Amino acid sequence: MSQSNRRPYPQGQRGPQRPAPRPGQYAGRPPVRPGSGAQRPSPRRRGGSGALLRELSVLLIGGVVVAVLAYSLQCLWPNGFPLKTRQANSVPAVQAVSEIHSGGPIRINEVMTGNQSVLSIEDGSTPDWIEIANIGKSAVNLAGYSLSKTANAVTVLTFPEVWLNAGECMLVYADSRLRAIAGEDLHAPFRLSSSGDTLMLFNASGTAIDTVNLPAVTRNCSYARMDTSKWAESSMPTPGMLNTEENYRALNQPRSDSPVIVTELMSTNSATIADENGQYYDYIELYNRSGEAVNLSGWYLSDDSARARKWRFPDVTLQAGEYLLVFASGLDRKDDPAHLHTSFSLSSEGEEVVLSDVNGREMDSVQFDLLQRDVAWSRADDGSWSSVKQPSPGRANP
């Protein structure tokens, strides 16, 4: 304290004096041992037994709150918290829906993960495929439905506006080439593993309605639904048809009662008939010999029986007794049903023409040899074939 801040005491009085030290006590500060700090006195507990009771009450109330909260969460999520992950192959996500049994008519019906030669498509490849079936009694619009490998996959096929009739099946090719165009073959943006995989089907609301856990399956065999809940490996795959032995035999035997047949073709058209642009291309003539209209949407034309699904028809209807001319130009035109062009051309040295239905089943076929320029290969009423120098494209053969 500075001299100016000292307060003088009256004369003759002394300031407060420190008490004299007790015997054995130092008059100054107690000595500090080398290497040790000054020690503070231990704090005393305040409040006694009352404070202890208050602390016990707080702990008891907290325990009750935790117990009530845990019970409420158990009621809301009896199987655990609905945790989600963005992993493409989330096992918990798959297990969470492994017991789905939808009451709706749309199902995953058959899957092939090792397609070597059972089915080929337009470009000659043999991709794995997924079959979707309508087991109900009325048509269903699949617009907004989706296929993926897990609940949280980012590679998803969303169906365009396409109707699946009662008892009808449709194929999706799993070749990582996303294509979702109405009237065209559907391609999923993912592949399937031959050693085992998963598949999930969702309705337009995003609700999982079907799922299947795929095991390892033998090459050219499918994993097929045998009934509502039973699956098994099958050596009789039926792509595009319900899973029966009868359908398997039908797929592998050409039909003799097809309503639409091939009646004429030309492999070197130089002046016989021009297309819509005045160009001359090879052509194939079809005829509806039935008494009813036939919608050719999804049917196929090919020049190779081993690749029956080479060129797919758009939505075009052939009336009873009507002829349809398709140019085999290699231009692949489908926008105008009145002027169709296949994705292949015909060899003038001879080959074959194959007509198949939506399931790839052969409906009609014809083989031809070397044909001269502007000479047609024509079918007679008795079913026999011969070359004619007076072709009749789009009309009855003479």
PDB file of N, CA, C and O in Angstrom, residues 29-62:
ATOM      1  N   ARG A  29       5.197 -16.953   7.464  1.00  0.00           N
ATOM      2  CA  ARG A  29       4.505 -17.954   6.641  1.00  0.00           C
ATOM      3  C   ARG A  29       5.140 -19.298   6.882  1.00  0.00           C
ATOM      4  O   ARG A  29       6.346 -19.415   7.084  1.00  0.00           O
ATOM      5  N   PRO A  30       4.358 -20.360   6.849  1.00  0.00           N
ATOM      6  CA  PRO A  30       4.942 -21.700   7.061  1.00  0.00           C
ATOM      7  C   PRO A  30       5.898 -22.012   5.928  1.00  0.00           C
ATOM      8  O   PRO A  30       5.704 -21.605   4.789  1.00  0.00           O
ATOM      9  N   PRO A  31       6.921 -22.728   6.211  1.00  0.00           N
ATOM     10  CA  PRO A  31       7.924 -23.039   5.178  1.00  0.00           C
ATOM     11  C   PRO A  31       7.338 -23.970   4.132  1.00  0.00           C
ATOM     12  O   PRO A  31       6.482 -24.786   4.417  1.00  0.00           O
ATOM     13  N   VAL A  32       7.808 -23.804   2.927  1.00  0.00           N
ATOM     14  CA  VAL A  32       7.365 -24.664   1.817  1.00  0.00           C
ATOM     15  C   VAL A  32       8.485 -25.617   1.505  1.00  0.00           C
ATOM     16  O   VAL A  32       9.623 -25.216   1.299  1.00  0.00           O
ATOM     17  N   ARG A  33       8.104 -26.886   1.466  1.00  0.00           N
ATOM     18  CA  ARG A  33       9.119 -27.891   1.171  1.00  0.00           C
ATOM     19  C   ARG A  33       9.549 -27.786  -0.286  1.00  0.00           C
ATOM     20  O   ARG A  33       8.745 -27.507  -1.154  1.00  0.00           O
ATOM     21  N   PRO A  34      10.800 -28.037  -0.507  1.00  0.00           N
ATOM     22  CA  PRO A  34      11.281 -27.980  -1.905  1.00  0.00           C
ATOM     23  C   PRO A  34      10.511 -28.966  -2.786  1.00  0.00           C
ATOM     24  O   PRO A  34      10.282 -30.103  -2.403  1.00  0.00           O
ATOM     25  N   GLY A  35      10.078 -28.471  -3.999  1.00  0.00           N
ATOM     26  CA  GLY A  35       9.399 -29.336  -4.960  1.00  0.00           C
ATOM     27  C   GLY A  35       7.932 -29.483  -4.718  1.00  0.00           C
ATOM     28  O   GLY A  35       7.245 -30.195  -5.427  1.00  0.00           O
ATOM     29  N   SER A  36       7.380 -28.869  -3.721  1.00  0.00           N
ATOM     30  CA  SER A  36       5.935 -28.990  -3.471  1.00  0.00           C
ATOM     31  C   SER A  36       5.311 -27.625  -3.512  1.00  0.00           C
ATOM     32  O   SER A  36       5.931 -26.633  -3.213  1.00  0.00           O
ATOM     33  N   GLY A  37       4.025 -27.582  -3.929  1.00  0.00           N
ATOM     34  CA  GLY A  37       3.284 -26.326  -3.971  1.00  0.00           C
ATOM     35  C   GLY A  37       2.536 -26.112  -2.692  1.00  0.00           C
ATOM     36  O   GLY A  37       2.413 -27.000  -1.852  1.00  0.00           O
ATOM     37  N   ALA A  38       1.999 -24.913  -2.583  1.00  0.00           N
ATOM     38  CA  ALA A  38       1.209 -24.628  -1.395  1.00  0.00           C
ATOM     39  C   ALA A  38      -0.054 -25.449  -1.414  1.00  0.00           C
ATOM     40  O   ALA A  38      -0.679 -25.631  -2.444  1.00  0.00           O
ATOM     41  N   GLN A  39      -0.469 -26.002  -0.316  1.00  0.00           N
ATOM     42  CA  GLN A  39      -1.648 -26.855  -0.207  1.00  0.00           C
ATOM     43  C   GLN A  39      -2.852 -26.047   0.248  1.00  0.00           C
ATOM     44  O   GLN A  39      -2.769 -25.274   1.176  1.00  0.00           O
ATOM     45  N   ARG A  40      -3.971 -26.264  -0.563  1.00  0.00           N
ATOM     46  CA  ARG A  40      -5.224 -25.609  -0.165  1.00  0.00           C
ATOM     47  C   ARG A  40      -6.029 -26.533   0.718  1.00  0.00           C
ATOM     48  O   ARG A  40      -5.994 -27.746   0.551  1.00  0.00           O
ATOM     49  N   PRO A  41      -6.749 -25.927   1.638  1.00  0.00           N
ATOM     50  CA  PRO A  41      -7.566 -26.790   2.512  1.00  0.00           C
ATOM     51  C   PRO A  41      -8.669 -27.452   1.703  1.00  0.00           C
ATOM     52  O   PRO A  41      -9.191 -26.893   0.742  1.00  0.00           O
ATOM     53  N   SER A  42      -9.046 -28.672   2.029  1.00  0.00           N
ATOM     54  CA  SER A  42     -10.120 -29.410   1.344  1.00  0.00           C
ATOM     55  C   SER A  42     -11.448 -28.729   1.588  1.00  0.00           C
ATOM     56  O   SER A  42     -11.745 -28.305   2.705  1.00  0.00           O
ATOM     57  N   PRO A  43     -12.274 -28.637   0.499  1.00  0.00           N
ATOM     58  CA  PRO A  43     -13.594 -28.008   0.697  1.00  0.00           C
ATOM     59  C   PRO A  43     -14.486 -28.879   1.535  1.00  0.00           C
ATOM     60  O   PRO A  43     -14.427 -30.104   1.479  1.00  0.00           O
ATOM     61  N   ARG A  44     -15.338 -28.239   2.235  1.00  0.00           N
ATOM     62  CA  ARG A  44     -16.283 -28.967   3.079  1.00  0.00           C
ATOM     63  C   ARG A  44     -17.594 -29.187   2.334  1.00  0.00           C
ATOM     64  O   ARG A  44     -18.015 -28.386   1.523  1.00  0.00           O
ATOM     65  N   ARG A  45     -18.285 -30.338   2.497  1.00  0.00           N
ATOM     66  CA  ARG A  45     -19.580 -30.616   1.898  1.00  0.00           C
ATOM     67  C   ARG A  45     -20.616 -29.693   2.532  1.00  0.00           C
ATOM     68  O   ARG A  45     -20.688 -29.569   3.738  1.00  0.00           O
ATOM     69  N   ARG A  46     -21.383 -29.059   1.683  1.00  0.00           N
ATOM     70  CA  ARG A  46     -22.403 -28.145   2.176  1.00  0.00           C
ATOM     71  C   ARG A  46     -23.762 -28.816   2.166  1.00  0.00           C
ATOM     72  O   ARG A  46     -24.108 -29.558   1.274  1.00  0.00           O
ATOM     73  N   GLY A  47     -24.545 -28.499   3.011  1.00  0.00           N
ATOM     74  CA  GLY A  47     -25.939 -28.930   3.035  1.00  0.00           C
ATOM     75  C   GLY A  47     -26.172 -30.209   3.775  1.00  0.00           C
ATOM     76  O   GLY A  47     -27.288 -30.549   4.081  1.00  0.00           O
ATOM     77  N   GLY A  48     -25.240 -31.071   3.916  1.00  0.00           N
ATOM     78  CA  GLY A  48     -25.409 -32.276   4.680  1.00  0.00           C
ATOM     79  C   GLY A  48     -26.298 -33.284   3.989  1.00  0.00           C
ATOM     80  O   GLY A  48     -26.329 -33.461   2.779  1.00  0.00           O
ATOM     81  N   SER A  49     -27.163 -33.994   4.734  1.00  0.00           N
ATOM     82  CA  SER A  49     -28.022 -35.071   4.222  1.00  0.00           C
ATOM     83  C   SER A  49     -29.110 -34.549   3.313  1.00  0.00           C
ATOM     84  O   SER A  49     -29.583 -35.242   2.415  1.00  0.00           O
ATOM     85  N   GLY A  50     -29.553 -33.307   3.427  1.00  0.00           N
ATOM     86  CA  GLY A  50     -30.596 -32.749   2.563  1.00  0.00           C
ATOM     87  C   GLY A  50     -30.149 -32.683   1.119  1.00  0.00           C
ATOM     88  O   GLY A  50     -30.900 -32.988   0.184  1.00  0.00           O
ATOM     89  N   ALA A  51     -28.895 -32.245   0.901  1.00  0.00           N
ATOM     90  CA  ALA A  51     -28.364 -32.177  -0.464  1.00  0.00           C
ATOM     91  C   ALA A  51     -28.269 -33.566  -1.078  1.00  0.00           C
ATOM     92  O   ALA A  51     -28.523 -33.774  -2.274  1.00  0.00           O
ATOM     93  N   LEU A  52     -27.915 -34.555  -0.300  1.00  0.00           N
ATOM     94  CA  LEU A  52     -27.817 -35.924  -0.809  1.00  0.00           C
ATOM     95  C   LEU A  52     -29.163 -36.435  -1.274  1.00  0.00           C
ATOM     96  O   LEU A  52     -29.299 -37.083  -2.318  1.00  0.00           O
ATOM     97  N   LEU A  53     -30.216 -36.145  -0.527  1.00  0.00           N
ATOM     98  CA  LEU A  53     -31.567 -36.574  -0.913  1.00  0.00           C
ATOM     99  C   LEU A  53     -32.001 -35.921  -2.220  1.00  0.00           C
ATOM    100  O   LEU A  53     -32.641 -36.542  -3.067  1.00  0.00           O
ATOM    101  N   ARG A  54     -31.638 -34.609  -2.361  1.00  0.00           N
ATOM    102  CA  ARG A  54     -31.999 -33.935  -3.605  1.00  0.00           C
ATOM    103  C   ARG A  54     -31.302 -34.576  -4.812  1.00  0.00           C
ATOM    104  O   ARG A  54     -31.898 -34.744  -5.866  1.00  0.00           O
ATOM    105  N   GLU A  55     -30.037 -34.923  -4.672  1.00  0.00           N
ATOM    106  CA  GLU A  55     -29.316 -35.553  -5.776  1.00  0.00           C
ATOM    107  C   GLU A  55     -29.911 -36.912  -6.120  1.00  0.00           C
ATOM    108  O   GLU A  55     -30.045 -37.280  -7.306  1.00  0.00           O
ATOM    109  N   LEU A  56     -30.294 -37.699  -5.133  1.00  0.00           N
ATOM    110  CA  LEU A  56     -30.913 -38.997  -5.382  1.00  0.00           C
ATOM    111  C   LEU A  56     -32.252 -38.844  -6.094  1.00  0.00           C
ATOM    112  O   LEU A  56     -32.611 -39.636  -6.985  1.00  0.00           O
ATOM    113  N   SER A  57     -33.016 -37.796  -5.750  1.00  0.00           N
ATOM    114  CA  SER A  57     -34.305 -37.557  -6.397  1.00  0.00           C
ATOM    115  C   SER A  57     -34.130 -37.232  -7.873  1.00  0.00           C
ATOM    116  O   SER A  57     -34.873 -37.712  -8.740  1.00  0.00           O
ATOM    117  N   VAL A  58     -33.123 -36.405  -8.200  1.00  0.00           N
ATOM    118  CA  VAL A  58     -32.855 -36.055  -9.607  1.00  0.00           C
ATOM    119  C   VAL A  58     -32.492 -37.295 -10.409  1.00  0.00           C
ATOM    120  O   VAL A  58     -32.963 -37.509 -11.534  1.00  0.00           O
ATOM    121  N   LEU A  59     -31.630 -38.155  -9.839  1.00  0.00           N
ATOM    122  CA  LEU A  59     -31.244 -39.379 -10.538  1.00  0.00           C
ATOM    123  C   LEU A  59     -32.433 -40.292 -10.764  1.00  0.00           C
ATOM    124  O   LEU A  59     -32.579 -40.921 -11.829  1.00  0.00           O
ATOM    125  N   LEU A  60     -33.326 -40.395  -9.797  1.00  0.00           N
ATOM    126  CA  LEU A  60     -34.500 -41.260  -9.914  1.00  0.00           C
ATOM    127  C   LEU A  60     -35.438 -40.766 -11.000  1.00  0.00           C
ATOM    128  O   LEU A  60     -35.933 -41.542 -11.830  1.00  0.00           O
ATOM    129  N   ILE A  61     -35.684 -39.445 -11.024  1.00  0.00           N
ATOM    130  CA  ILE A  61     -36.571 -38.871 -12.049  1.00  0.00           C
ATOM    131  C   ILE A  61     -35.978 -39.075 -13.441  1.00  0.00           C
ATOM    132  O   ILE A  61     -36.668 -39.432 -14.405  1.00  0.00           O
ATOM    133  N   GLY A  62     -34.668 -38.865 -13.593  1.00  0.00           N
ATOM    134  CA  GLY A  62     -34.003 -39.070 -14.885  1.00  0.00           C
ATOM    135  C   GLY A  62     -34.122 -40.507 -15.362  1.00  0.00           C
ATOM    136  O   GLY A  62     -34.342 -40.778 -16.546  1.00  0.00           O
TER     137      GLY A  62
END
